[in-house]
Each structure stands twice: as C-alpha cells, then as structure tokens.
Amino acid sequence: GHKPSQRGLLHGQDGYPYQTDYPPQEEDAASDDTEGADDDEQMYEGEYQGIPHPDEIKEARRAARLEARRKARLAGQQQEEEEENLPDQYEAIMEDCGHGRFQWMLFFVLGLALMADGVDGFVVGFVLPSAEKDMCISNSDKGLLGLLVYVAMMVGALVWGGLSDKMGRRKCLIYVLSIDLVFSFLSCFAQSYGFFLFFRFCSGFGIGGSIPIVYTYFTEFLQMDKRGEHLSWLCMFWMMGGLYASFTAWGIIPHYGWGFAIGSEIQMHSWRLFILVCLFPALAALVGIIFMPESPRFLLENARHDEAWMILRQVHDTNWKAKGEPERVFTVTNIKTPQTQEDEFIEIQSDTGTAFQRWTVRHMTMLQQVMANIMSLSAPELRLQGLFLVIVWFCLAFSYHGLGVWFPDMIKYMQYEEYESKVRVFHRERVERFHFNFSLVNQIHREGEYIHDKFANIEIKSVKFEDSLFENCYFEDVRSTNTFFENCTIKNTVFYNTDLWQEKFKDCRMENTTFLHPKKGCHLNFQEENDIVIYMVSFLGSLAVLPGNIISALFMDKIGRIRIIGGSMLVSSACTFLLLLSFSQGAVICWQCLFYGASVAAWNGVEVISVELYPSSKRGTAFGILNGICKFAAIIASFIFAAFIGITKIIPIFLAFSALVCGGLVALKLPETREKILS
C-alpha cells in the first residue's frame, strides 16, 4: 500500500501541500493506461531514459540524473550537446530525424485544414445570389453576412492563436475544425436568415483559428533549411480551397433540380447542397489530425519531456523506415526543457474543492497566462519588429481583400451596365384582346393601356410598367424577377397563381382586383446567367496564384523572406496601375489574375516570417493577432472599395497602390529570419 511519506509531499511557501513530479504534467496529460493502477508496480515511462520515478525524493533524482548523463556521455553523446540550449538542440534533433514521410503526412493533413479555411472564404459570396432569393434578403442585410463572417474569423484567429500556445496545437486544431463542421452543417438547414447568419458566424469563429495553428504546428516539425520552402508549399492548399469552392459552386448551384425537400418545412435547394459539399476538406482534415501527434516543441516548452521524446522518436523512425534504413536508432536521451514560470504553478487545489472549482481554477489560470502572453509581445526586443509586421500584414491584406471585393463587383457592374444599355422602352402602346405567351425581359412600358389581355405561363424579368392601365386582364402562372408596377390603375383584373404581390405594386390604384393562390415570399425560379461568370472569375483568380506560389516556394530559402515580400508587394503595386486600363470584363479578369499571381509571394513570405520571428511559447498568440489584423483590414477594405463601384476607379486603385508601396518599403526593414533557429 501507499505510505504518505512515499509521495514526495513538499510544502510550498503558502504552506499548501502539493505534489512535485518530473516532468510536471497537466491533469489531462497523465497517460490513460496507468490510471487507477498501483503506481509502485507500474514501470514509469521515463525509467529507461535515465529519468527516475517521480515518487522518489529530490536528492535521489539529482544523483540519478548525473548518473544518466555520465552514461549518455559514455554512449558517445558529445559533451557539447549537454551545454546546448533547447532551440539548438531541437534543431539538431530535427536534422537527425530528417525530412520525410512523417512531414509529408502532416503536410497533407494540415493542408486540408488550410483548404477548409480557403473554402470558407468563398462560400458566402457564392451562395448569396441564390440565398437572397430563397430567404428574401434585402440588400442592406446582404452586406451583414460577409461582414459578420469576417468579424467571426478575426475573433477566432485571436482566441485560438492564444489558446494554441497553452492547450497545444493539435488539441486546438481539433476544436477549431469540429466547431466549423458542426455549424456549417447546421447552416445548410437554416430556413431563416437570422439562424443562417448565426451559424455562419459560429463556423467562421471556428475556422478563423485554423491559419495561425496550422502554420505554427507545421513549423515545429521542420528543420531550418526546409522551413521557407515547405511553409510556402503549404500555402498552395489555400489556393486549392478557392479552386475547390468555385469548381463545385459552378457544378452544383446552377442545377436547381438537384434540391430536395425534407418534410414540408425544410427545402434543400442546390445552394444548400453546395455548403454541404464544402464541408469535405474540414472533415478530412479532422479525421487526419486525430492520427497526428502533438507538436513536440510545444510539449517541451511546457516541460512535458517524455511525451515529446516519444513523438520525436516516432518522427525519426517513420522517416528513416520510409527511406529504407530502419536500423537507424534515435540516439537522443535527454532534451533540455526550459524553466518556465508555469513550472512553479503546479495545480494548487488539485485535490481540494469540487470538480467544477478545479475546472474553473485551471481555466482562469489559462486565461491569465494567455493574457500575459499577449502582453509580453510588447517587450522591447519584439516591439519594433512587431510594429513593422503589423504594418506589412495590414497593407497587404487591405489591398488584397479590397481588390478581391472590387474585381467581382466591377464585373457585375459592367454586366449590369451592359444589360441596362439594351433596355427597350415602349411608350403609349395600346394592346387589346392579346394573349402574351412569351417572356418579357428588360423592358420599360410607359403610359400603356392593356384591355382584355391574358398573360399566361410566362416569365417577366426586369420589367417596369409606369402610369399604365390594366382593365379586364388575366394573369396566370406568372413568375417575375425585378418587376414593378408604378402609378398604375388596375381594374377588374384577376391574378391567379402568380408571385405578383403587394411589394411589386408601388402607388397603384386597385379596383375590383382579385388575387387567387398567390405565391408569397421569395422563390428560386431561375438562375441569373451572370452568377456563373463570378464562379469562373474566382476559379481563374485562384488558378493564377499557382505560378507565383511555385516561384516563391523555390526561392524563399535562396533569396530570403525580406526580398520576396518587398519585391512581391512592389510588383503588385505596379499591377494595380494596369487596372486603370480595365475597360472590358476580359481586361478586369486579366489584371485580377496578374495581381493575384504577383501578390501571393508576399503572402507566403509574410506568413513564414511571422512564424519564425517569435519564440515558441508566443508563436501562436502572435500569429493569431497578426491574422486578426489581416481580417480587420479586409473588413475595412471591403467597405471602402465597394463604396466606389460605379463612381470612380481612381480612388480604390490609388488606395491599393499606396498600401502596397508603403507595406513593401516597411517590409525591407524587417529582420531576415532565413538563418534563424526557432527560439
């Protein structure tokens, strides 16, 4: 049995008895299989590594550690490695593990998580044209959806970035993907716009955390000379998300026949089906990440030595086995863990109070630590670099997302202008006893008289009747879009099974008019051909990123991050000037592709440098804040740029140009991190 003396109970300064173990483990981290078993009979995981049983007293532990070191030295471990600190030693271990099958598996899993974020950025824009007809969304409410999703992503990036430094990269990524999956799934079925907004908001809050976590997580498995290149390859998945979203939208949304009903209440139109298909990348990433280990660097920063050792050995063995050298042995025996402030804080009250109190204490402490982490980013040595980075992120995001809104809106506006220019105007026509059995499209009728006419089984699209008279007319099975009657007089007329309803008649006089079986509300009846062009534009825009991505990945380690960011932003700023020449839809699409291709290298560089500049204990937090700033810039930009559509091109282009030049010049002031060991 246990004698209390065996559990090295020490009294802290406050007189609380607390249990010291080596390494101090969180409650959750204790391995499940030893739970409930008698500690004495269990072989402690660390024994063969020369780490004594945690139940022994301090002196014995110290002696054993010296003993283990002597053994390690005899085993041929060089003496320098003893004096090495964690960053250098970790870099050496990573080089020893090599770059191989393990990193590639992780690459695809994390790539899918990044792809899920890429897809989420497009979903809203693609479903809006159909959703607004399906849910009667007014134009003012329409902007709300895009805004809320970005706000949610901004909050998500801040929250999850901070948490990933305390809870672990893998754990947070699982939470992030699960939240996104659940709420995206629910948003497919939301019948009212309010619920749809709420679910998209929650899903955005989840997926907003994926970028900060994915980059910090992947970096910690890469050695120095592979970092820039492979982080840039990872960026390709963001582009693939855009390709996937635009391709599936193009394939699914226009097919209205693909919808189905669940009961009488829930109508599943094709755009809802599209949201469902967009869940696949997140689902695949979630399944994959469950089979991946936590980042060993995170574990070491949190003094969880043994778990980190096991994972590093797994990486080493996986890689060398795949390279056909399974006999290579993982020789590292002891890894330095940094002394962190949290070491002193070992779960006070770990045995006192209710489970709820323990939970509260643990989470309040975690919150304090996250806040302390955020505060510590303003330390003098990080302050200036941080400020420069913030400016670069902001400028890049402002111009990129601003133009990202401007391109499709510009194309829509050009289509609209072209459509308007073809409108046919009929003045003072008088039509009697006529059967309209053909569709009316893009017309204006002024001061007309329609007597004893029949409008049956037709579509009326973008038609306006002004100051007209309808007498003894009969409307049957009429489907209308963007059609209005203004100042009309309507006498003795029957509307049977039509969607002409109050809001279509402005200041009209009705005399003895009957509405039978009206179709109230909004109906998805036919597709605007124009919407398909937008999918096409997004598809080409995503595809244009490919060459820029490949070039930046190949040169990231050769010419360095700084030159890539500065060069890319300055070249992109030159591209914005070409936008002044955009007189046709084709030209706009062409310049859009050029701009996206040129600016992607800067994105890659900025993401790599953000990961490398900050120490491991603050990396997620810092990246989360930077990514939040990026989303914030996107929100501001989309408002400003959308406001000038159809008014002037000069202002948006000038804004994008100056932001890119300013960001590009500031970027040249950043420190080069190509040769930097992850601190």
XYZ file of C-alpha atoms in Angstrom:
679
model
C 0.000 0.000 0.000
C 0.938 3.656 -0.029
C 2.639 5.342 2.858
C 2.218 9.109 2.710
C 5.986 9.523 3.059
C 6.464 7.948 -0.368
C 4.673 10.664 -2.254
C 7.269 13.417 -2.060
C 4.935 15.924 -0.464
C 6.569 19.301 -0.209
C 5.161 22.384 1.369
C 5.210 25.462 -0.830
C 5.695 28.944 0.570
C 1.972 29.254 1.223
C 2.006 26.005 3.144
C -0.101 24.217 0.556
C 0.993 20.652 0.170
C 1.422 19.952 -3.481
C 2.841 17.070 -5.364
C 6.011 17.548 -7.387
C 6.572 15.242 -10.231
C 9.053 15.294 -13.029
C 8.039 16.489 -15.504
C 5.094 18.448 -14.056
C 2.149 17.126 -16.032
C -1.255 18.597 -16.581
C -4.131 16.504 -15.325
C -5.178 15.657 -18.863
C -1.684 14.680 -19.851
C -1.332 11.785 -17.436
C -1.361 8.703 -19.608
C -4.689 6.909 -19.502
C -3.419 3.373 -19.299
C -1.734 3.898 -15.924
C -4.839 5.429 -14.415
C -6.180 3.580 -11.432
C -3.260 1.178 -11.391
C -0.985 0.971 -8.377
C 1.860 3.389 -9.019
C 4.528 1.226 -7.401
C 4.030 -1.728 -9.692
C 3.887 0.376 -12.807
C 7.119 0.932 -14.666
C 7.475 4.671 -15.106
C 7.702 5.638 -18.776
C 10.856 7.586 -18.275
C 12.900 4.975 -16.421
C 14.841 3.744 -19.422
C 15.694 7.304 -20.343
C 17.513 7.783 -17.111
C 14.691 9.778 -15.579
C 13.858 8.378 -12.138
C 10.452 7.560 -10.796
C 8.571 10.726 -9.818
C 7.739 9.368 -6.390
C 11.334 9.482 -5.253
C 12.828 12.291 -3.266
C 14.825 15.162 -4.732
C 18.366 14.005 -3.825
C 17.895 10.596 -5.383
C 16.578 12.219 -8.520
C 19.568 14.545 -8.784
C 22.024 11.680 -8.342
C 20.224 9.591 -10.925
C 20.257 12.424 -13.409
C 24.011 12.885 -13.057
C 24.394 9.135 -13.436
C 22.276 9.174 -16.598
C 24.355 11.976 -18.024
C 27.560 10.084 -17.383
C 26.075 7.039 -19.142
C 24.964 9.149 -22.083
C 28.443 10.587 -22.393
C 29.961 7.128 -22.355
C 27.489 6.094 -25.017
C 29.193 8.564 -27.298
C 26.993 11.565 -26.818
C 29.240 14.571 -27.359
C 29.764 16.834 -24.452
C 28.702 19.972 -26.332
C 25.173 18.719 -26.595
C 24.925 18.914 -22.806
C 25.633 22.617 -22.768
C 23.295 23.261 -25.672
C 20.074 25.096 -25.003
C 16.697 23.873 -26.241
C 16.488 25.738 -29.601
C 19.868 24.479 -30.822
C 19.289 21.011 -29.543
C 15.801 20.883 -31.048
C 17.204 21.985 -34.406
C 19.842 19.240 -34.182
C 17.193 16.630 -33.334
C 15.063 17.753 -36.276
C 18.022 17.397 -38.618
C 18.675 13.963 -37.147
C 15.041 12.999 -37.759
C 15.331 14.145 -41.365
C 12.593 15.388 -43.646
C 10.476 12.574 -44.988
C 7.292 10.579 -44.815
C 6.148 11.985 -41.476
C 6.381 15.630 -42.572
C 4.587 14.837 -45.821
C 1.706 13.122 -43.997
C 1.400 16.091 -41.660
C 1.678 18.418 -44.668
C -1.394 16.919 -46.328
C -3.457 16.854 -43.143
C -2.639 20.472 -42.243
C -3.047 21.421 -45.899
C -6.627 20.179 -45.770
C -7.252 22.304 -42.668
C -5.904 25.315 -44.561
C -8.044 24.383 -47.560
C -11.100 24.382 -45.286
C -10.285 27.992 -44.425
C -9.850 28.859 -48.107
C -13.211 27.311 -48.973
C -14.950 29.153 -46.144
C -13.841 32.496 -47.538
C -15.678 31.811 -50.799
C -18.824 30.051 -49.588
C -20.686 33.198 -48.575
C -20.034 35.042 -51.821
C -21.155 32.082 -53.891
C -24.390 31.253 -52.068
C -25.563 34.845 -51.618
C -27.179 35.324 -55.060
C -29.290 32.189 -54.523
C -29.770 32.608 -50.795
C -31.050 36.166 -51.141
C -33.829 34.933 -53.437
C -34.527 31.950 -51.219
C -34.657 33.843 -47.926
C -35.838 37.283 -49.082
C -32.656 39.013 -48.019
C -32.644 42.755 -48.580
C -29.529 44.494 -49.877
C -28.661 46.039 -46.513
C -28.818 42.652 -44.812
C -26.703 41.134 -47.529
C -23.599 43.055 -46.541
C -24.139 41.980 -42.953
C -23.406 38.347 -43.778
C -19.971 38.964 -45.294
C -19.130 41.394 -42.506
C -20.141 39.024 -39.713
C -18.200 36.111 -41.153
C -15.040 38.223 -41.273
C -15.582 39.569 -37.767
C -16.007 35.982 -36.568
C -12.797 34.912 -38.313
C -10.964 37.840 -36.750
C -12.123 36.916 -33.244
C -11.398 33.251 -33.963
C -7.818 33.983 -35.036
C -7.141 35.971 -31.840
C -8.735 33.450 -29.490
C -7.436 30.206 -30.980
C -3.969 31.593 -31.670
C -3.625 32.469 -27.996
C -5.090 29.178 -26.783
C -2.846 27.073 -29.026
C 0.185 28.249 -27.046
C -1.362 26.968 -23.833
C -3.572 24.000 -24.766
C -1.476 22.628 -27.569
C -1.578 22.961 -31.332
C -3.257 19.656 -32.067
C -5.962 19.956 -29.430
C -6.933 23.449 -30.610
C -6.968 22.390 -34.246
C -9.370 19.561 -33.403
C -11.665 22.036 -31.616
C -11.428 24.529 -34.485
C -12.337 22.009 -37.175
C -15.128 20.475 -35.094
C -16.766 23.860 -34.453
C -16.546 24.715 -38.152
C -18.027 21.364 -39.179
C -20.947 21.408 -36.763
C -22.078 24.949 -37.525
C -21.515 24.779 -41.287
C -23.608 21.629 -41.289
C -26.371 23.374 -39.351
C -26.243 26.385 -41.685
C -27.269 24.166 -44.621
C -30.610 23.584 -42.949
C -31.236 27.041 -41.500
C -34.519 28.251 -43.026
C -34.483 31.790 -41.641
C -31.840 34.348 -42.377
C -31.214 35.045 -38.686
C -30.267 31.453 -37.969
C -28.227 31.270 -41.149
C -26.244 34.331 -40.005
C -25.724 32.903 -36.541
C -24.485 29.525 -37.800
C -22.130 31.100 -40.357
C -20.795 33.363 -37.601
C -20.017 30.403 -35.330
C -18.462 28.446 -38.156
C -16.302 31.462 -39.050
C -15.207 31.759 -35.410
C -14.024 28.158 -35.601
C -12.216 28.197 -38.914
C -10.617 31.583 -38.206
C -8.233 29.772 -35.876
C -7.007 27.342 -38.489
C -4.376 29.553 -40.179
C -2.450 30.544 -37.009
C -2.486 26.983 -35.682
C -1.585 25.268 -38.956
C 1.475 27.429 -39.557
C 2.847 27.226 -36.010
C 2.178 23.483 -35.869
C 3.908 22.665 -39.160
C 6.935 24.904 -38.493
C 7.745 22.984 -35.360
C 8.323 19.806 -37.364
C 10.650 21.438 -39.916
C 14.401 21.941 -39.880
C 15.828 25.345 -40.685
C 16.793 24.892 -44.329
C 13.413 23.345 -45.221
C 11.210 25.848 -43.442
C 10.668 28.592 -46.002
C 10.103 26.236 -48.887
C 7.708 23.846 -47.204
C 5.658 26.536 -45.475
C 5.212 28.075 -48.920
C 4.107 24.760 -50.396
C 1.555 24.636 -47.589
C 0.132 27.916 -48.915
C -0.879 26.083 -52.108
C -3.736 24.475 -50.241
C -5.323 27.855 -49.612
C -5.460 28.302 -53.361
C -6.815 24.776 -53.780
C -9.598 25.727 -51.395
C -10.575 28.544 -53.759
C -10.412 26.207 -56.764
C -12.478 23.577 -54.970
C -15.120 26.095 -53.891
C -15.505 27.773 -57.291
C -15.461 24.493 -59.168
C -18.119 22.838 -57.000
C -20.239 26.023 -56.985
C -20.102 26.035 -60.763
C -21.060 22.366 -60.821
C -23.836 22.420 -58.214
C -25.525 25.784 -57.656
C -26.978 26.326 -61.174
C -28.765 22.951 -61.056
C -31.963 23.843 -59.324
C -33.402 20.400 -59.920
C -30.866 18.917 -57.511
C -32.636 20.182 -54.431
C -34.950 18.033 -52.326
C -37.430 18.587 -49.535
C -37.273 17.185 -46.019
C -40.879 17.155 -44.866
C -42.981 20.153 -45.831
C -40.938 22.745 -43.943
C -37.342 22.244 -44.986
C -36.464 22.937 -48.599
C -32.961 21.820 -49.588
C -32.071 23.871 -52.632
C -28.901 23.303 -54.586
C -27.031 26.121 -52.829
C -27.527 24.312 -49.536
C -26.156 21.186 -51.136
C -23.107 23.230 -52.106
C -22.491 24.234 -48.462
C -22.655 20.552 -47.568
C -20.050 19.618 -50.188
C -17.789 22.388 -48.896
C -17.530 20.545 -45.572
C -15.406 17.753 -47.033
C -11.952 19.377 -46.644
C -12.618 20.193 -42.970
C -13.945 16.687 -42.355
C -10.914 15.058 -43.990
C -8.558 17.317 -42.012
C -10.307 16.463 -38.749
C -10.024 12.732 -39.371
C -6.358 13.113 -40.314
C -5.353 15.298 -37.379
C -6.716 12.754 -34.899
C -3.940 10.397 -36.046
C -1.200 13.036 -35.782
C 0.840 13.696 -32.617
C 1.074 16.983 -30.737
C 3.952 19.301 -31.637
C 6.948 18.095 -29.560
C 8.237 21.662 -29.360
C 5.043 22.727 -27.613
C 5.382 19.819 -25.169
C 8.998 20.715 -24.385
C 8.081 24.369 -23.835
C 5.567 23.102 -21.314
C 8.107 20.760 -19.709
C 6.375 17.548 -20.851
C 9.662 15.874 -21.694
C 8.695 12.221 -22.069
C 5.776 12.743 -24.418
C 7.933 14.960 -26.620
C 10.689 12.324 -26.631
C 8.274 9.624 -27.723
C 6.917 11.776 -30.571
C 10.389 12.758 -31.781
C 11.361 9.111 -31.815
C 8.212 8.356 -33.824
C 9.122 11.070 -36.375
C 12.683 9.736 -36.611
C 11.619 6.107 -37.057
C 8.836 6.891 -39.549
C 11.196 8.896 -41.754
C 14.147 6.504 -41.715
C 11.983 3.442 -42.186
C 10.472 5.059 -45.286
C 13.973 5.816 -46.576
C 14.896 2.148 -46.210
C 17.156 2.496 -43.174
C 15.042 1.059 -40.342
C 18.175 0.126 -38.371
C 18.969 3.755 -37.541
C 18.377 4.366 -33.852
C 17.106 7.543 -32.212
C 20.100 8.400 -30.008
C 18.862 11.430 -28.091
C 18.435 10.611 -24.413
C 17.791 13.841 -22.628
C 16.294 17.018 -24.019
C 16.662 20.278 -22.183
C 13.344 21.752 -21.176
C 13.281 25.477 -20.453
C 12.328 26.603 -16.960
C 9.032 28.389 -17.481
C 7.110 30.422 -14.930
C 4.327 27.874 -15.113
C 6.606 25.246 -13.597
C 6.208 26.961 -10.256
C 2.466 26.976 -10.711
C 1.554 23.368 -10.200
C -2.153 22.887 -9.859
C -2.859 24.357 -6.443
C -6.060 22.871 -5.076
C -5.546 19.847 -7.280
C -7.267 17.666 -4.718
C -9.459 20.199 -2.962
C -12.839 21.554 -3.972
C -15.365 20.190 -6.413
C -14.578 19.184 -9.974
C -16.202 22.413 -11.130
C -13.939 24.524 -8.894
C -10.867 22.719 -10.191
C -12.052 23.308 -13.757
C -12.620 26.994 -13.045
C -9.224 27.455 -11.426
C -7.487 25.702 -14.300
C -9.258 27.728 -16.969
C -8.916 31.046 -15.175
C -5.198 30.365 -14.846
C -5.007 29.528 -18.524
C -6.782 32.788 -19.382
C -4.311 34.732 -17.246
C -1.425 33.007 -18.988
C -2.852 33.781 -22.433
C -3.291 37.436 -21.447
C 0.248 37.542 -20.048
C 1.466 36.094 -23.323
C -0.306 38.804 -25.304
C 1.161 41.484 -23.028
C 4.665 40.058 -23.361
C 4.549 40.627 -27.136
C 5.111 44.325 -26.430
C 8.501 43.537 -24.864
C 11.178 45.965 -26.121
C 13.053 43.431 -28.265
C 9.848 42.380 -30.049
C 8.124 45.750 -30.157
C 9.673 47.332 -33.241
C 9.637 44.162 -35.347
C 6.079 43.570 -34.274
C 5.041 47.049 -35.366
C 6.653 46.598 -38.782
C 4.992 43.211 -39.190
C 1.599 44.632 -38.277
C 2.007 47.352 -40.916
C 3.028 44.825 -43.583
C 0.133 42.475 -42.775
C -2.334 45.336 -42.715
C -1.210 46.887 -46.011
C -1.100 43.566 -47.806
C -4.497 42.443 -46.531
C -6.058 45.836 -47.183
C -5.104 45.923 -50.854
C -5.557 42.195 -51.490
C -9.002 41.814 -49.923
C -10.120 45.237 -51.091
C -9.331 44.395 -54.690
C -10.741 40.911 -54.088
C -14.120 42.567 -53.462
C -13.600 45.133 -56.204
C -12.920 42.695 -59.093
C -16.169 40.681 -58.954
C -18.220 43.788 -58.119
C -16.676 45.618 -61.038
C -17.555 42.739 -63.361
C -21.124 42.601 -62.028
C -21.426 46.349 -62.501
C -20.187 46.086 -66.090
C -22.698 43.312 -66.772
C -25.433 45.425 -65.244
C -24.492 48.463 -67.348
C -24.433 46.342 -70.467
C -27.871 44.953 -69.591
C -29.259 48.420 -68.884
C -27.978 49.708 -72.210
C -30.109 47.110 -74.010
C -33.363 48.052 -72.283
C -36.343 48.584 -74.639
C -38.771 51.390 -73.889
C -42.433 51.251 -75.089
C -44.404 54.472 -74.973
C -48.217 54.812 -75.039
C -48.873 51.410 -76.548
C -52.471 50.153 -76.546
C -52.928 46.366 -76.564
C -56.414 44.771 -76.718
C -57.514 41.118 -76.538
C -53.951 39.874 -76.831
C -52.531 36.667 -75.356
C -48.970 37.214 -74.071
C -47.413 33.745 -74.206
C -43.760 34.842 -74.473
C -41.459 36.163 -71.772
C -40.989 39.872 -71.242
C -37.370 40.778 -70.495
C -35.608 44.067 -69.753
C -38.342 46.477 -70.786
C -39.951 49.710 -69.640
C -43.605 50.432 -70.553
C -44.869 53.985 -70.021
C -48.494 55.156 -70.155
C -49.677 51.963 -71.861
C -53.229 50.605 -71.926
C -53.900 46.861 -71.668
C -57.508 45.798 -72.123
C -58.866 42.223 -72.100
C -55.356 40.814 -72.266
C -54.161 37.478 -70.977
C -50.669 36.928 -69.506
C -50.268 33.165 -69.044
C -47.379 30.913 -68.019
C -44.586 33.412 -68.690
C -41.551 34.946 -67.015
C -41.372 38.680 -66.538
C -37.823 39.763 -65.828
C -36.598 43.326 -65.153
C -39.753 44.973 -66.491
C -41.298 48.214 -65.265
C -44.845 49.406 -66.018
C -45.245 53.129 -65.290
C -48.533 55.079 -65.301
C -50.272 52.270 -67.178
C -53.844 50.992 -67.177
C -54.825 47.312 -66.931
C -58.511 46.577 -67.481
C -60.220 43.163 -67.503
C -56.846 41.399 -67.698
C -55.990 37.915 -66.557
C -52.573 36.906 -65.146
C -51.903 33.189 -64.648
C -48.735 31.277 -63.598
C -46.539 34.349 -63.905
C -43.015 34.262 -62.476
C -41.363 37.633 -62.047
C -37.989 38.980 -61.022
C -37.127 42.608 -60.513
C -40.516 43.637 -61.937
C -42.570 46.606 -60.685
C -45.822 48.428 -61.393
C -45.649 52.146 -60.554
C -48.623 54.546 -60.518
C -50.744 52.055 -62.412
C -54.519 51.641 -62.401
C -55.652 48.021 -62.297
C -59.385 47.296 -62.807
C -61.418 44.068 -62.842
C -58.248 42.001 -63.095
C -57.553 38.503 -61.791
C -54.115 37.311 -60.644
C -54.119 33.516 -60.453
C -51.109 31.591 -59.014
C -48.628 34.422 -59.618
C -45.880 35.884 -57.471
C -47.069 39.441 -58.187
C -47.785 40.628 -54.676
C -48.002 43.846 -52.657
C -44.347 44.797 -52.806
C -44.395 44.697 -56.623
C -47.063 47.435 -56.814
C -45.957 50.959 -55.904
C -48.656 53.645 -55.548
C -51.137 51.685 -57.667
C -54.933 52.043 -57.638
C -56.729 48.703 -57.470
C -60.427 48.410 -58.382
C -62.204 45.085 -58.070
C -58.960 43.124 -58.369
C -58.666 39.556 -57.075
C -55.581 37.560 -56.095
C -56.089 33.777 -56.096
C -53.409 31.384 -54.763
C -50.679 33.992 -54.726
C -47.108 32.709 -54.216
C -45.937 34.863 -51.366
C -42.357 35.255 -50.265
C -39.320 34.604 -52.350
C -38.949 31.906 -54.910
C -35.940 30.479 -56.556
C -37.248 30.040 -60.029
C -34.437 30.595 -62.478
C -30.761 31.307 -62.492
C -29.087 34.541 -63.456
C -26.542 33.591 -66.077
C -24.300 36.294 -64.642
C -23.715 34.395 -61.417
C -21.860 31.696 -63.290
C -19.332 34.244 -64.550
C -18.428 35.028 -60.947
C -17.522 31.379 -60.239
C -15.426 31.435 -63.354
C -13.638 34.615 -62.240
C -12.876 33.134 -58.806
C -11.653 29.935 -60.409
C -9.231 31.804 -62.681
C -8.130 34.061 -59.825
C -7.273 31.044 -57.667
C -5.502 29.351 -60.550
C -3.407 32.443 -61.269
C -1.845 32.096 -57.824
C -0.145 28.833 -58.833
C 2.915 30.184 -60.722
C 3.580 32.831 -58.055
C 3.315 30.160 -55.399
C 5.766 27.787 -57.036
C 8.316 30.527 -57.716
C 8.129 31.893 -54.174
C 8.451 28.410 -52.669
C 11.554 27.611 -54.708
C 13.258 30.940 -53.956
C 12.077 31.534 -50.363
C 15.232 29.993 -48.866
C 17.565 31.137 -51.655
C 16.946 34.889 -51.829
C 15.363 35.273 -48.407
C 11.988 36.280 -46.997
C 12.526 40.026 -46.975
C 13.345 40.424 -50.648
C 10.439 38.201 -51.604
C 7.940 40.236 -49.551
C 9.283 43.624 -50.622
C 9.683 42.641 -54.265
C 6.298 40.987 -54.489
C 4.470 43.946 -52.936
C 6.196 46.462 -55.204
C 5.480 44.401 -58.331
C 1.829 44.043 -57.228
C 1.594 47.806 -56.759
C 2.713 48.237 -60.369
C -0.044 45.791 -61.394
C -2.681 47.979 -59.736
C -1.909 50.751 -62.230
C -2.916 48.469 -65.072
C -6.397 48.424 -63.550
C -6.911 51.936 -64.902
C -6.961 50.273 -68.313
C -9.815 47.947 -67.391
C -12.489 48.913 -69.886
C -13.970 45.460 -70.501
C -14.777 42.427 -68.370
C -11.980 40.472 -70.023
C -9.412 43.107 -69.086
C -10.567 43.163 -65.453
C -10.233 39.374 -65.237
C -6.792 39.512 -66.831
C -5.441 42.158 -64.420
C -7.023 40.340 -61.498
C -5.105 37.182 -62.354
C -1.878 39.152 -62.746
C -2.349 40.897 -59.401
C -3.149 37.666 -57.527
C -0.162 35.921 -59.086
C 2.210 38.728 -58.093
C 0.920 39.245 -54.558
C 0.883 35.617 -53.411
C 4.658 35.584 -52.950
C 4.300 38.367 -50.385
C 1.656 36.372 -48.506
C 3.969 33.375 -48.358
C 6.884 35.469 -47.148
C 4.839 37.269 -44.516
C 3.441 34.022 -43.147
C 6.877 32.402 -42.963
C 8.499 35.385 -41.271
C 5.661 35.742 -38.739
C 6.186 32.169 -37.631
C 9.960 32.490 -37.386
C 10.255 35.836 -35.597
C 8.515 34.843 -32.395
C 9.633 32.410 -29.686
C 7.779 29.096 -29.473
C 5.888 29.965 -26.320
C 4.332 33.022 -28.004
C 4.246 31.920 -31.635
C 0.557 31.001 -31.871
C -0.530 34.096 -29.973
C 1.493 36.422 -32.197
C 0.372 34.787 -35.417
C -3.237 34.892 -34.222
C -3.016 38.622 -33.553
C -1.417 39.280 -36.951
C -4.056 37.194 -38.676
C -6.776 39.024 -36.761
C -5.325 42.317 -38.015
C -5.405 40.903 -41.532
C -9.123 40.115 -41.216
C -9.721 43.562 -39.727
C -8.036 45.163 -42.760
C -10.210 43.003 -45.009
C -13.378 44.301 -43.325
C -12.362 47.952 -43.709
C -11.189 47.454 -47.283
C -14.320 45.684 -48.475
C -16.452 48.605 -47.255
C -14.265 51.297 -48.778
C -13.740 49.563 -52.116
C -17.376 48.529 -52.573
C -18.478 52.116 -51.980
C -16.683 53.389 -55.086
C -18.013 50.825 -57.571
C -19.656 52.671 -60.463
C -18.483 56.033 -59.112
C -14.762 56.114 -59.743
C -11.845 53.767 -60.315
C -9.149 56.218 -59.291
C -9.671 56.151 -55.513
C -9.693 52.358 -54.958
C -6.695 51.932 -57.248
C -4.787 54.723 -55.536
C -5.569 53.266 -52.094
C -4.423 49.778 -53.116
C -1.290 51.212 -54.725
C -0.248 53.320 -51.743
C -0.942 50.484 -49.273
C 1.240 48.100 -51.275
C 4.096 50.571 -51.683
C 4.017 51.521 -48.007
C 3.913 47.845 -46.929
C 6.644 46.870 -49.366
C 9.025 49.551 -48.111
C 8.339 48.761 -44.454
C 8.931 45.053 -45.206
C 12.511 45.826 -46.228
C 13.087 46.956 -42.621
C 12.144 43.554 -41.171
C 14.925 41.260 -39.908
C 15.838 38.340 -42.215
C 14.929 35.080 -40.471
C 16.255 32.644 -43.038
C 19.192 31.529 -40.851
C 17.290 31.831 -37.587
C 16.866 28.860 -35.291
C 13.341 28.720 -33.838
C 13.718 30.418 -30.472
